Amino acid sequence: MSLSASPSSKKRSYAPHKIAFYIGLVAVWQLVAMSGVWPSNIFPSPYEVGEDLVYGALDGSLLHGFATSMWRLAVGLSISIAGGVALGIVMARREAFNQTVGSLVLGLQSIPSIAWVPLGILWFGLTDAGIIFVIAIGAVFAVTINTYTGVKNIQPHYIEAARNMGATGGRLITDVLIPAAFPYMISGFKQGWAFAWRGVIGAELLFSYLGLGYMLYVGRSLNDISQIIAVMLVIMATGLAVDAVLFKKLELKVMSRWGLR
Amino acid sequence: MAKLEARGITKYFEHESHRLQALGGVNLKVESGDFVCLVGPSGCGKSTFLRIVAGLEKPDGGQILFDGRPVTETGPTRIMVFQEGALFPWLTVRDNVEFGLKVSGIPREKRAEVSERYLDMMQLTKFAGSYTHQLSTGMKQRVAIARALVMDPDVLLMDEPFAALDAQTKDLLLVETQLIWARTKKTIMFVTHNVAEAAVLGTKVAVFSNRPSVVKREIPNDFPRPRVPDDKDLIDFQHEILQELRPEVRKGGGAGASGASKDDADAEGTVAGEEEKKKKKKKKKGGTQ
């Protein structure tokens, strides 16, 4: 996704520009590295970083780190989606709950995930559970707030028609509130994912217990800058891929169904 | 015993910090199989009355008796067709039509069988797999009617369902609504501000007074069917309804929530009124694009 994405009908393709830009960037990087201004252990060349990426891929360490981080993220994000959707719906439907718990949610939402790390360590120890706690609590409130907004913005006629046809309680939630609020909820999931992804890397750095974040920590301990950059590239690529593939597809599907594009 | 009886229904609204009485004790009896059209000046509370009958709103006084029992909640015995259809945009036409059956726990095969019948009746079979945004306004109202009929309600409540339609589509649906009524023997309550619609459709026209509204007069309507709006005798009948309505619209001047000139035009079913509505619609559309 490019920052300049415009809905104009005749879109010019900037693919050649992009390719040229990245080739140029790598070339400049290589030139600076070769100039010898900084020693290669401080400023590694793209070739060295590439080598580390290949080694990491071949010996399985990158894949293992990636899989570990993704597994934690999947569990943590699932918890925050389940909890956030439930919390958001109750907040939207019960004003007393919104005024009390809802106000606390707003406050908690402003705490960065990483600030939960000390509690995670003290409550759960240096374990997966501790990291998952940090991910889940860092992402849950974004999901909550977007779900709340989504349910609040449902056309009253939808709910009235559904109740009139006999939908009550759980049926009303699963068959009307959630699908009607879904376009908003997707934004919540996207934000939740972004917080969770930042959260998992940060937590692993501090917990020093496997995963991509831990690999960054190891790279720092060993002064292995090219490994650090290699891992950072994997983190960046994963972020882009999830955004562009998973969420983009989901969004397009929902938007076209609703006739929003 | 009447199928449905309203006894002294009153309703108040808060409007800019003062209390407005919308309904001033509405009494109305609807027998099984009746097709009652409720007409009245805009903002007189006839739609609110319908929502109270549906159980979607609570009256401040009085009660609705349905088969002799007081109505306390909404439910599928009295199904509402909303002005804009209130179709679910996340469901296909078929799933919209089956919605009520699904929530009442009817198994899938049975649902498909029933929905097929009503999709066919409303000439929607071709569009069964479409999403609602792909349909014209007229098609949407057909879906809304099919979705209501599928529930086999004792009473069908229609809240200005044709107000947003163009003239040709409306004429077609006026004919079809009569056929549906004749075929299904449903009890129907139909809110409209258009006297031509009321004259064409109803077995009885209940004229609402201006706020606080009561049913000012009930006019039986036994013209032979099928009726068309431009039938000469029916036009005389429309004038009779208008005679009742006109003083109410006048009284509403200034006090109405929406402009008095619009009320007048609408109540008389004039071209000017239609034009203004269309303009409004267009504006609305423009805003969302």
Coordinates of C-alpha atoms in Angstrom, one line a residue:
Chain A
M1 CA 0.0 0.0 0.0
S2 CA 1.5 3.3 -1.0
L3 CA 0.9 6.5 0.9
S4 CA -0.3 8.3 -2.2
A5 CA -3.1 5.8 -3.0
S6 CA -5.8 7.8 -4.7
P7 CA -9.2 6.7 -5.9
S8 CA -8.7 8.3 -9.4
S9 CA -9.8 6.0 -12.2
K10 CA -6.8 6.3 -14.4
K11 CA -4.0 5.2 -12.1
R12 CA -0.5 5.7 -13.3
S13 CA 1.7 2.8 -12.5
Y14 CA 4.7 3.8 -10.4
A15 CA 6.2 0.3 -10.3
P16 CA 9.3 1.3 -12.3
H17 CA 9.9 4.2 -10.0
K18 CA 9.7 2.0 -7.0
I19 CA 12.1 -0.6 -8.4
A20 CA 14.5 2.1 -9.3
F21 CA 14.3 3.7 -5.9
Y22 CA 15.1 0.5 -4.0
I23 CA 17.9 -0.5 -6.4
G24 CA 19.3 3.0 -5.9
L25 CA 18.9 2.8 -2.1
V26 CA 20.8 -0.5 -1.9
A27 CA 23.5 0.9 -4.3
V28 CA 24.0 4.0 -2.1
W29 CA 24.1 1.8 1.0
Q30 CA 26.7 -0.5 -0.6
L31 CA 28.8 2.5 -1.7
V32 CA 28.7 4.1 1.7
A33 CA 29.7 0.8 3.3
M34 CA 32.6 0.3 0.8
S35 CA 33.8 3.9 1.3
G36 CA 35.2 2.8 4.6
V37 CA 33.9 5.8 6.6
W38 CA 32.7 3.4 9.3
P39 CA 34.1 0.0 9.9
S40 CA 31.9 -2.9 8.7
N41 CA 31.0 -4.1 12.2
I42 CA 29.4 -0.7 12.8
F43 CA 27.9 -0.2 9.3
P44 CA 27.5 -3.5 7.5
S45 CA 27.1 -3.6 3.7
P46 CA 23.8 -4.9 2.2
Y47 CA 25.8 -7.9 1.0
E48 CA 26.7 -8.8 4.6
V49 CA 23.1 -8.3 5.7
G50 CA 21.9 -10.5 2.8
E51 CA 24.4 -13.1 3.8
D52 CA 23.0 -13.2 7.3
L53 CA 19.5 -13.4 6.0
V54 CA 20.4 -16.4 3.8
Y55 CA 22.3 -18.1 6.7
G56 CA 19.4 -17.5 9.1
A57 CA 17.0 -18.9 6.6
L58 CA 19.2 -22.0 5.9
D59 CA 19.9 -22.9 9.5
G60 CA 16.3 -22.3 10.4
S61 CA 17.0 -19.8 13.1
L62 CA 15.1 -17.0 11.4
L63 CA 12.1 -19.2 10.7
H64 CA 12.1 -20.5 14.3
G65 CA 12.2 -16.9 15.6
F66 CA 9.5 -15.8 13.2
A67 CA 7.3 -18.8 14.1
T68 CA 7.7 -18.2 17.8
S69 CA 6.8 -14.6 17.6
M70 CA 3.9 -15.3 15.3
W71 CA 2.5 -18.0 17.5
R72 CA 2.6 -15.7 20.6
L73 CA 1.1 -12.9 18.5
A74 CA -1.7 -15.2 17.3
V75 CA -2.6 -16.3 20.8
G76 CA -2.4 -12.8 22.2
L77 CA -4.3 -11.2 19.4
S78 CA -7.1 -13.8 19.6
I79 CA -7.5 -13.1 23.2
S80 CA -7.7 -9.4 22.7
I81 CA -10.1 -9.8 19.8
A82 CA -12.5 -12.0 21.8
G83 CA -12.2 -9.8 24.9
G84 CA -12.3 -6.5 23.0
V85 CA -15.4 -7.4 20.9
A86 CA -17.2 -8.6 24.0
L87 CA -16.2 -5.6 26.0
G88 CA -17.1 -3.2 23.2
I89 CA -20.5 -4.7 22.7
V90 CA -21.5 -4.5 26.3
M91 CA -20.1 -0.9 26.5
A92 CA -22.2 0.1 23.5
R93 CA -25.4 -1.5 24.8
R94 CA -25.2 -0.7 28.6
E95 CA -24.6 3.0 29.3
A96 CA -23.8 2.4 33.0
F97 CA -21.1 -0.1 32.0
N98 CA -19.8 2.4 29.4
Q99 CA -19.6 5.3 32.0
T100 CA -17.7 3.1 34.4
V101 CA -15.6 0.4 32.7
G102 CA -15.6 2.4 29.5
S103 CA -13.9 5.4 31.1
L104 CA -11.2 3.1 32.5
V105 CA -10.7 1.5 29.0
L106 CA -10.0 4.9 27.6
G107 CA -7.4 5.5 30.2
L108 CA -5.8 2.0 29.8
Q109 CA -5.7 2.4 26.1
S110 CA -3.2 5.2 26.4
I111 CA -0.6 2.9 28.1
P112 CA 1.9 1.6 25.5
S113 CA 2.2 -2.2 25.4
I114 CA 5.8 -2.1 26.5
A115 CA 4.8 -0.5 29.8
W116 CA 3.0 -3.7 30.7
V117 CA 6.2 -5.7 30.5
P118 CA 7.2 -5.3 34.2
L119 CA 3.8 -6.6 35.3
G120 CA 4.0 -9.4 32.8
I121 CA 7.3 -10.5 34.2
L122 CA 6.3 -10.2 37.8
W123 CA 3.0 -12.0 37.4
F124 CA 3.9 -14.7 34.9
G125 CA 7.7 -14.9 35.0
L126 CA 9.9 -15.1 32.0
T127 CA 7.4 -17.3 30.1
D128 CA 5.3 -17.3 27.0
A129 CA 2.3 -16.5 29.2
G130 CA 4.0 -13.3 30.2
I131 CA 4.7 -12.2 26.7
I132 CA 1.2 -13.2 25.6
F133 CA -0.2 -11.1 28.5
V134 CA 1.7 -8.1 27.2
I135 CA 0.4 -8.6 23.6
A136 CA -3.2 -9.2 24.6
I137 CA -3.5 -6.3 27.0
G138 CA -1.7 -4.0 24.6
A139 CA -4.1 -4.7 21.8
V140 CA -7.4 -5.4 23.6
F141 CA -8.5 -1.8 24.1
A142 CA -8.1 -0.7 20.5
V143 CA -10.4 -3.6 19.5
T144 CA -12.8 -2.6 22.3
I145 CA -13.0 1.0 21.3
N146 CA -13.5 0.3 17.6
T147 CA -16.2 -2.3 18.4
Y148 CA -17.9 0.1 20.7
T149 CA -17.9 2.8 17.9
G150 CA -19.2 0.2 15.4
V151 CA -22.1 -0.9 17.5
K152 CA -23.0 2.6 18.4
N153 CA -23.1 3.5 14.8
I154 CA -25.5 0.7 13.8
Q155 CA -28.6 2.1 12.2
P156 CA -31.4 1.7 14.8
H157 CA -33.7 0.3 12.1
Y158 CA -31.4 -2.8 11.7
I159 CA -31.8 -3.6 15.4
E160 CA -35.5 -2.8 15.5
A161 CA -36.2 -4.9 12.4
A162 CA -34.2 -7.8 13.9
R163 CA -36.0 -7.6 17.3
N164 CA -39.3 -7.3 15.5
M165 CA -38.5 -10.6 13.7
G166 CA -37.7 -12.3 17.0
A167 CA -34.0 -11.9 17.4
T168 CA -33.0 -11.4 21.0
G169 CA -30.0 -11.9 23.3
G170 CA -27.2 -14.0 21.7
R171 CA -29.0 -14.2 18.4
L172 CA -29.1 -10.4 18.2
I173 CA -25.4 -10.2 18.9
T174 CA -24.2 -12.8 16.5
D175 CA -26.6 -12.2 13.7
V176 CA -27.0 -8.4 13.8
L177 CA -24.6 -6.5 16.1
I178 CA -21.4 -8.1 15.0
P179 CA -22.0 -8.2 11.3
A180 CA -23.4 -4.7 11.3
A181 CA -20.5 -3.3 13.3
F182 CA -17.9 -5.4 11.3
P183 CA -16.6 -2.6 9.1
Y184 CA -15.6 -0.7 12.2
M185 CA -14.3 -3.9 13.9
I186 CA -11.9 -4.5 11.1
S187 CA -10.2 -1.2 11.9
G188 CA -10.0 -2.4 15.4
F189 CA -8.4 -5.6 14.4
K190 CA -5.9 -3.7 12.3
Q191 CA -5.0 -1.4 15.1
G192 CA -4.9 -4.3 17.5
W193 CA -2.6 -6.2 15.1
A194 CA -0.3 -3.2 14.9
F195 CA -0.1 -2.8 18.7
A196 CA 0.3 -6.6 19.1
W197 CA 3.2 -6.8 16.5
R198 CA 5.0 -3.9 18.2
G199 CA 4.2 -5.4 21.6
V200 CA 5.5 -8.9 20.8
I201 CA 8.9 -7.6 19.5
G202 CA 9.3 -5.2 22.4
A203 CA 8.3 -7.8 25.0
E204 CA 10.7 -10.4 23.5
L205 CA 13.6 -7.9 23.7
L206 CA 13.0 -7.5 27.4
F207 CA 12.0 -11.0 28.3
S208 CA 15.0 -12.4 26.4
Y209 CA 13.2 -15.6 25.7
L210 CA 13.1 -16.7 22.0
G211 CA 11.4 -15.0 19.0
L212 CA 12.4 -12.2 16.6
G213 CA 12.7 -9.7 19.5
Y214 CA 15.1 -12.0 21.3
M215 CA 17.2 -12.3 18.1
L216 CA 17.5 -8.5 18.1
Y217 CA 18.7 -8.7 21.7
V218 CA 21.2 -11.4 20.9
G219 CA 22.5 -9.3 17.9
R220 CA 23.0 -6.4 20.2
S221 CA 24.8 -8.5 22.8
L222 CA 27.1 -9.9 20.2
N223 CA 27.6 -6.5 18.4
D224 CA 26.3 -8.3 15.3
I225 CA 24.7 -5.3 13.5
S226 CA 24.2 -7.2 10.3
Q227 CA 22.0 -9.8 12.1
I228 CA 20.1 -6.9 13.8
I229 CA 19.4 -5.4 10.4
A230 CA 18.5 -8.8 8.9
V231 CA 15.9 -9.4 11.7
M232 CA 14.5 -5.8 11.3
L233 CA 14.0 -6.5 7.6
V234 CA 12.0 -9.7 8.5
I235 CA 9.9 -7.7 11.0
M236 CA 9.2 -5.0 8.4
A237 CA 8.3 -7.5 5.7
T238 CA 5.9 -9.4 8.0
G239 CA 4.2 -6.2 8.9
L240 CA 3.7 -5.2 5.3
A241 CA 2.6 -8.6 4.3
V242 CA -0.1 -8.9 7.0
D243 CA -1.4 -5.4 6.2
A244 CA -1.4 -5.8 2.5
V245 CA -2.6 -9.4 2.2
L246 CA -4.8 -10.2 5.2
F247 CA -6.4 -6.9 6.1
K248 CA -6.6 -5.5 2.7
K249 CA -8.5 -8.6 1.5
L250 CA -10.8 -8.6 4.4
E251 CA -11.5 -5.0 4.0
L252 CA -12.2 -5.3 0.2
K253 CA -14.5 -8.2 0.8
V254 CA -16.6 -6.4 3.4
M255 CA -16.6 -3.1 1.5
S256 CA -17.8 -4.6 -1.8
R257 CA -20.4 -6.6 0.0
W258 CA -21.8 -3.5 1.6
G259 CA -21.5 -1.5 -1.6
L260 CA -19.0 0.9 0.0
R261 CA -16.8 1.0 -3.1
Chain B
M1 CA -63.1 -9.6 19.4
A2 CA -61.0 -7.3 17.3
K3 CA -57.7 -8.6 16.0
L4 CA -56.1 -5.5 17.3
E5 CA -57.4 -2.7 19.4
A6 CA -55.8 0.6 20.5
R7 CA -57.2 2.1 23.6
G8 CA -56.5 5.7 24.5
I9 CA -52.9 5.6 23.3
T10 CA -51.0 8.7 24.4
K11 CA -47.3 9.6 23.7
Y12 CA -45.2 12.5 24.6
F13 CA -41.9 13.7 23.1
E14 CA -39.2 15.9 24.4
H15 CA -38.6 18.6 21.8
E16 CA -36.1 21.4 22.5
S17 CA -36.6 21.1 26.3
H18 CA -40.4 21.2 26.1
R19 CA -42.8 18.4 26.1
L20 CA -44.9 17.8 23.0
Q21 CA -47.9 15.5 23.0
A22 CA -47.8 13.5 19.8
L23 CA -50.7 11.2 20.5
G24 CA -53.7 12.4 22.3
G25 CA -55.5 9.2 23.0
V26 CA -55.8 7.1 19.9
N27 CA -58.6 4.6 19.7
L28 CA -58.8 2.2 16.8
K29 CA -60.2 -1.2 16.2
V30 CA -58.8 -3.5 13.5
E31 CA -60.7 -6.6 12.6
S32 CA -58.9 -9.7 11.2
G33 CA -58.4 -9.3 7.4
D34 CA -58.8 -5.5 7.5
F35 CA -56.5 -3.3 5.5
V36 CA -56.4 -0.1 7.4
C37 CA -54.7 2.9 6.0
L38 CA -53.6 5.6 8.5
V39 CA -53.4 9.0 7.0
G40 CA -52.6 12.3 8.6
P41 CA -50.5 15.4 8.4
S42 CA -46.7 14.9 8.5
G43 CA -45.4 14.8 12.1
C44 CA -48.8 13.9 13.5
G45 CA -47.5 10.7 15.1
K46 CA -49.1 8.1 12.9
S47 CA -45.7 6.4 12.4
T48 CA -45.1 6.5 16.2
F49 CA -48.5 4.9 16.6
L50 CA -47.5 2.1 14.3
R51 CA -44.3 1.6 16.2
I52 CA -46.3 1.3 19.4
V53 CA -48.5 -1.3 17.7
A54 CA -45.3 -3.2 16.7
G55 CA -44.1 -3.0 20.3
L56 CA -41.0 -1.1 19.3
E57 CA -42.0 1.9 21.5
K58 CA -44.0 2.1 24.7
P59 CA -47.0 4.4 24.9
D60 CA -47.1 6.8 27.8
G61 CA -50.8 5.9 28.4
G62 CA -53.4 3.5 27.1
Q63 CA -52.7 0.1 25.7
I64 CA -52.7 -2.0 22.5
L65 CA -54.7 -5.2 22.7
F66 CA -53.7 -8.0 20.3
D67 CA -56.2 -10.8 20.2
G68 CA -57.4 -9.3 23.5
R69 CA -54.0 -9.5 25.2
P70 CA -52.0 -6.3 26.0
V71 CA -48.9 -5.9 23.9
T72 CA -45.7 -5.5 26.0
E73 CA -42.9 -6.4 23.6
T74 CA -42.1 -6.5 19.9
G75 CA -42.4 -9.8 18.2
P76 CA -43.0 -11.6 14.9
T77 CA -46.8 -11.7 15.2
R78 CA -46.8 -8.0 14.1
I79 CA -44.1 -7.6 11.5
M80 CA -43.0 -4.1 10.4
V81 CA -42.0 -3.0 6.9
F82 CA -39.8 0.1 7.4
Q83 CA -39.8 3.1 5.2
E84 CA -36.3 2.5 3.9
G85 CA -36.6 -1.2 4.1
A86 CA -34.0 -1.6 6.9
L87 CA -32.5 -4.5 4.9
F88 CA -29.3 -6.0 6.2
P89 CA -26.4 -4.9 3.9
W90 CA -24.2 -7.8 5.0
L91 CA -26.7 -10.4 3.8
T92 CA -27.8 -11.5 0.3
V93 CA -31.4 -11.0 -0.7
R94 CA -32.1 -14.7 0.1
D95 CA -30.5 -14.5 3.5
N96 CA -32.4 -11.3 4.3
V97 CA -35.6 -13.0 3.4
E98 CA -34.7 -16.0 5.5
F99 CA -33.5 -13.9 8.5
G100 CA -36.6 -14.2 10.6
L101 CA -36.9 -18.0 10.0
K102 CA -33.3 -18.4 10.9
V103 CA -33.6 -16.7 14.3
S104 CA -36.7 -18.7 15.0
G105 CA -34.7 -21.8 14.5
I106 CA -36.2 -23.2 11.3
P107 CA -33.8 -25.7 9.7
R108 CA -32.0 -24.7 6.5
E109 CA -33.9 -26.8 4.0
K110 CA -37.2 -25.7 5.3
R111 CA -36.0 -22.0 5.2
A112 CA -34.9 -22.4 1.6
E113 CA -38.3 -23.8 0.6
V114 CA -40.2 -21.0 2.3
S115 CA -38.0 -18.2 1.0
E116 CA -38.1 -19.6 -2.5
R117 CA -41.9 -19.3 -2.5
Y118 CA -41.8 -15.6 -1.4
L119 CA -38.9 -14.7 -3.6
D120 CA -40.9 -16.0 -6.4
M121 CA -44.1 -14.1 -5.3
M122 CA -42.2 -10.8 -5.2
Q123 CA -40.3 -11.6 -8.5
L124 CA -37.0 -11.6 -6.8
T125 CA -35.7 -15.1 -7.7
K126 CA -33.2 -13.6 -10.1
F127 CA -31.7 -11.4 -7.4
A128 CA -31.6 -14.0 -4.6
G129 CA -27.8 -13.9 -4.6
S130 CA -27.4 -10.2 -4.8
Y131 CA -26.5 -7.9 -2.0
T132 CA -28.9 -5.1 -1.2
H133 CA -26.8 -2.2 -2.4
Q134 CA -27.1 -3.7 -5.9
L135 CA -30.9 -3.3 -5.9
S136 CA -33.0 -0.3 -6.9
T137 CA -35.2 1.3 -4.2
G138 CA -38.3 -0.5 -5.5
M139 CA -36.5 -3.9 -5.5
K140 CA -35.4 -3.2 -1.9
Q141 CA -39.0 -2.7 -0.8
R142 CA -40.0 -5.9 -2.5
V143 CA -37.3 -7.7 -0.5
A144 CA -38.6 -6.0 2.7
I145 CA -42.1 -7.1 1.9
A146 CA -40.9 -10.7 1.2
R147 CA -38.9 -10.7 4.4
A148 CA -42.0 -9.7 6.3
L149 CA -44.4 -12.2 4.6
V150 CA -42.0 -15.1 5.2
M151 CA -42.7 -14.7 9.0
D152 CA -46.4 -15.3 8.3
P153 CA -47.4 -12.5 10.7
D154 CA -50.9 -12.0 12.0
V155 CA -50.6 -8.3 11.2
L156 CA -48.4 -6.6 8.7
L157 CA -47.4 -3.1 9.6
M158 CA -46.2 -0.9 6.8
D159 CA -44.6 2.5 7.6
E160 CA -44.8 4.6 4.4
P161 CA -43.1 1.8 2.5
F162 CA -43.5 3.5 -0.9
A163 CA -42.6 7.1 0.0
A164 CA -39.2 6.9 -1.6
L165 CA -40.3 5.2 -4.9
D166 CA -40.7 6.7 -8.3
A167 CA -44.2 7.0 -9.7
Q168 CA -44.1 3.9 -12.0
T169 CA -42.6 1.6 -9.4
K170 CA -45.1 2.8 -6.8
D171 CA -48.1 2.2 -9.1
L172 CA -46.8 -1.3 -9.7
L173 CA -46.4 -2.0 -6.0
L174 CA -49.8 -0.6 -5.2
V175 CA -51.3 -3.2 -7.5
E176 CA -49.1 -6.0 -6.1
T177 CA -49.9 -5.0 -2.5
Q178 CA -53.6 -5.4 -3.2
L179 CA -52.9 -8.8 -4.7
I180 CA -50.8 -9.9 -1.8
W181 CA -53.5 -8.8 0.6
A182 CA -56.2 -10.7 -1.4
R183 CA -54.0 -13.8 -1.6
T184 CA -52.7 -13.9 2.0
K185 CA -55.8 -12.5 3.8
K186 CA -53.3 -10.6 6.1
T187 CA -54.5 -7.9 8.4
I188 CA -52.6 -4.9 7.3
M189 CA -52.0 -1.5 8.9
F190 CA -50.5 0.9 6.4
V191 CA -49.2 4.4 7.3
T192 CA -49.1 7.0 4.5
H193 CA -49.4 10.7 4.0
N194 CA -50.5 10.1 0.4
V195 CA -54.3 10.0 0.1
A196 CA -54.2 8.3 -3.3
E197 CA -52.3 5.4 -1.7
A198 CA -54.8 5.2 1.1
A199 CA -57.8 5.2 -1.3
V200 CA -56.3 2.5 -3.5
L201 CA -55.2 0.1 -0.8
G202 CA -57.4 0.2 2.3
T203 CA -60.7 -1.4 3.3
K204 CA -60.8 1.5 5.8
V205 CA -59.1 4.8 6.0
A206 CA -58.4 6.2 9.5
V207 CA -57.7 9.9 9.4
F208 CA -55.4 11.2 12.1
S209 CA -55.9 14.8 13.4
N210 CA -53.0 17.1 14.0
R211 CA -51.1 16.9 17.3
P212 CA -52.0 15.7 19.8
S213 CA -53.5 13.3 17.4
V214 CA -56.5 11.1 17.7
V215 CA -58.3 9.2 15.0
K216 CA -60.6 11.9 13.7
R217 CA -62.7 9.8 11.4
E218 CA -62.8 6.2 10.0
I219 CA -64.0 6.1 6.4
P220 CA -64.9 2.6 5.1
N221 CA -63.7 2.0 1.6
D222 CA -65.4 -0.8 -0.4
F223 CA -64.6 0.2 -3.9
P224 CA -64.2 -2.9 -6.2
R225 CA -60.7 -4.2 -6.7
P226 CA -58.2 -4.0 -8.3
R227 CA -58.2 -0.3 -7.9
V228 CA -56.0 2.2 -9.7
P229 CA -55.3 5.7 -8.4
D230 CA -56.9 7.6 -11.4
D231 CA -60.3 5.9 -11.3
K232 CA -62.9 8.6 -11.3
D233 CA -64.9 7.4 -8.4
L234 CA -61.8 6.8 -6.4
I235 CA -60.7 10.4 -7.0
D236 CA -63.9 11.6 -5.5
F237 CA -63.2 9.4 -2.6
Q238 CA -59.7 10.9 -2.3
H239 CA -61.4 14.3 -2.1
E240 CA -63.5 13.1 0.8
I241 CA -60.4 12.0 2.7
L242 CA -58.7 15.3 1.8
Q243 CA -61.7 17.2 3.2
E244 CA -61.0 15.7 6.5
L245 CA -57.3 16.1 6.3
R246 CA -57.0 19.7 5.0
P247 CA -58.0 21.5 8.2
E248 CA -55.6 19.3 10.2
V249 CA -52.7 20.2 7.9
R250 CA -53.6 23.9 8.3
K251 CA -53.7 23.6 12.0
G252 CA -50.2 22.1 11.9
G253 CA -48.8 25.2 10.1
G254 CA -45.9 26.6 12.1
A255 CA -46.3 24.1 14.9
G256 CA -45.1 21.2 12.8
A257 CA -41.5 19.9 13.2
S258 CA -41.1 20.0 9.5
G259 CA -42.1 22.9 7.3
A260 CA -45.8 23.6 6.9
S261 CA -45.6 24.1 3.2
K262 CA -44.2 20.6 2.7
D263 CA -47.0 19.2 4.9
D264 CA -49.6 20.8 2.7
A265 CA -48.1 19.7 -0.5
D266 CA -47.7 16.1 0.7
A267 CA -51.1 15.8 2.1
E268 CA -52.7 16.9 -1.1
G269 CA -50.6 14.5 -3.1
T270 CA -49.7 17.3 -5.5
V271 CA -46.9 17.2 -8.0
A272 CA -45.1 19.9 -6.0
G273 CA -45.0 17.6 -3.0
E274 CA -43.5 14.8 -5.0
E275 CA -41.0 17.0 -6.6
E276 CA -39.8 18.4 -3.3
K277 CA -39.4 14.8 -2.0
K278 CA -37.3 13.8 -4.9
K279 CA -35.1 16.9 -4.5
K280 CA -34.6 16.0 -0.9
K281 CA -33.7 12.4 -1.8
K282 CA -31.2 13.6 -4.4
K283 CA -29.6 15.8 -1.8
K284 CA -29.4 13.0 0.6
K285 CA -27.8 10.8 -2.0
G286 CA -25.3 13.5 -3.0
G287 CA -24.2 13.7 0.6
T288 CA -23.2 10.1 0.9
Q289 CA -21.3 9.9 -2.3

